Short mmCIF file of C-alpha atoms in Angstrom, two decimals:
data_model
loop_
_atom_site.label_atom_id
_atom_site.label_comp_id
_atom_site.label_asym_id
_atom_site.label_seq_id
_atom_site.Cartn_x
_atom_site.Cartn_y
_atom_site.Cartn_z
CA MET A 28 0.00 0.00 0.00
CA TRP A 29 1.06 3.60 -0.50
CA TYR A 30 1.84 5.78 2.52
CA ALA A 31 2.14 9.56 2.71
CA ILE A 32 5.02 10.57 4.95
CA THR A 33 4.97 14.25 5.87
CA GLY A 34 7.95 15.66 7.71
CA HIS A 35 7.50 19.01 9.48
CA ASP A 36 10.72 21.01 9.80
CA ASN A 37 12.04 22.64 12.93
CA PRO A 38 12.63 26.38 12.66
CA ASP A 39 16.11 27.30 11.42
CA SER A 40 16.85 23.76 10.21
CA LEU A 41 18.11 24.68 6.73
CA GLU A 42 21.78 23.95 7.49
CA GLY A 43 20.93 20.54 8.93
CA ARG A 44 18.81 19.86 5.87
CA LYS A 45 21.69 20.76 3.55
CA THR A 46 24.17 18.62 5.47
CA SER A 47 21.98 15.51 5.66
CA ARG A 48 20.38 15.84 2.21
CA PRO A 49 22.77 13.46 0.36
CA ALA A 50 21.98 10.58 2.74
CA HIS A 51 18.25 11.44 2.62
CA ILE A 52 18.29 11.40 -1.19
CA GLU A 53 20.15 8.06 -1.29
CA ARG A 54 17.33 6.42 0.66
CA LEU A 55 14.77 7.89 -1.74
CA LYS A 56 16.78 6.67 -4.73
CA ALA A 57 16.74 3.17 -3.25
CA LEU A 58 12.93 3.27 -3.01
CA HIS A 59 12.76 4.56 -6.58
CA GLU A 60 15.01 1.78 -7.88
CA GLN A 61 12.73 -0.74 -6.17
CA GLY A 62 9.68 0.83 -7.88
CA ARG A 63 8.27 1.90 -4.51
CA LEU A 64 8.48 5.71 -4.74
CA LEU A 65 5.51 7.61 -6.15
CA LEU A 66 6.81 11.11 -5.38
CA ALA A 67 8.98 13.06 -2.99
CA GLY A 68 9.88 16.67 -2.44
CA PRO A 69 10.16 19.57 -0.02
CA PHE A 70 7.71 22.35 0.86
CA PRO A 71 9.41 25.71 0.17
CA ALA A 72 8.86 28.24 2.96
CA ILE A 73 8.02 30.88 0.35
CA ASP A 74 6.33 30.81 -3.04
CA SER A 75 9.48 30.02 -5.00
CA GLU A 76 11.17 27.00 -6.61
CA ASP A 77 14.37 28.03 -4.83
CA PRO A 78 13.48 29.62 -1.49
CA GLY A 79 17.12 30.43 -0.70
CA PRO A 80 17.68 31.31 2.97
CA ALA A 81 13.92 31.10 3.69
CA GLY A 82 14.39 27.34 3.48
CA PHE A 83 11.66 24.76 3.73
CA THR A 84 8.81 23.91 6.08
CA GLY A 85 8.89 20.16 5.55
CA SER A 86 8.73 17.36 3.00
CA LEU A 87 6.29 14.93 1.45
CA ILE A 88 7.19 11.38 0.48
CA VAL A 89 4.64 8.97 -0.99
CA ALA A 90 6.04 5.47 -1.08
CA GLU A 91 4.94 1.86 -0.97
CA PHE A 92 5.45 -0.23 2.15
CA ALA A 93 4.13 -3.60 3.31
CA ASP A 94 2.16 -1.96 6.11
CA LEU A 95 1.96 1.10 8.34
CA GLU A 96 4.52 -0.26 10.78
CA ALA A 97 7.06 -0.72 7.97
CA ALA A 98 6.46 2.87 6.81
CA LYS A 99 6.93 4.13 10.37
CA ALA A 100 10.13 2.13 10.81
CA TRP A 101 11.54 3.48 7.53
CA ALA A 102 10.66 7.08 8.40
CA ALA A 103 12.05 6.82 11.93
CA VAL A 104 15.61 6.41 10.66
CA ASP A 105 15.52 9.11 8.00
CA PRO A 106 18.68 11.28 8.06
CA TYR A 107 16.48 14.37 8.48
CA VAL A 108 15.13 12.87 11.72
CA ASP A 109 18.65 12.08 12.96
CA ALA A 110 19.85 15.61 12.08
CA GLY A 111 16.97 17.28 13.89
CA VAL A 112 15.53 18.75 10.70
CA TYR A 113 12.07 17.28 11.29
CA ARG A 114 10.25 18.29 14.47
CA SER A 115 7.56 15.72 13.70
CA VAL A 116 6.57 13.18 11.07
CA ASP A 117 3.03 12.15 10.12
CA ILE A 118 2.42 8.88 8.29
CA ARG A 119 -0.90 7.96 6.77
CA PRO A 120 -2.15 5.39 4.27
CA PHE A 121 -2.58 6.95 0.83
CA ARG A 122 -4.78 5.81 -2.02
CA LYS A 123 -3.75 7.09 -5.42
CA ALA A 124 -6.82 8.04 -7.46
CA LEU A 125 -5.45 10.12 -10.37
CA PRO A 126 -3.81 10.09 -12.82
#
C-alpha cells in the first residue's frame, strides 16, 4: 500500500537539511530503484522554486510499504530525523486516485 510521509521542519533547520540531504536522497533513490516511490519533495517556505535562505517547512514522500509499521520504521531512521531537521513526522495510508 502507498503511505504519505509528511515531515515538518524545525525552525532554522536549513543547514541541517543541507548537510543531511545526500543521505536522505540516497534512501529515496533506493525506493525509486525498487519501484516503490511515487513522489517526494520539499515544501518551500516561500512561493518560490528556490526559497534560498527562507528554506523549507517540511517534505512529502509517498512510497509503498508492506504496512503502516514498515512505513513508520523506515521514516524513523531518515537522516532528516537524525539531524533534527524534522520536528515531527506524520504517516498515513494513501490511495492514489489520479492520474
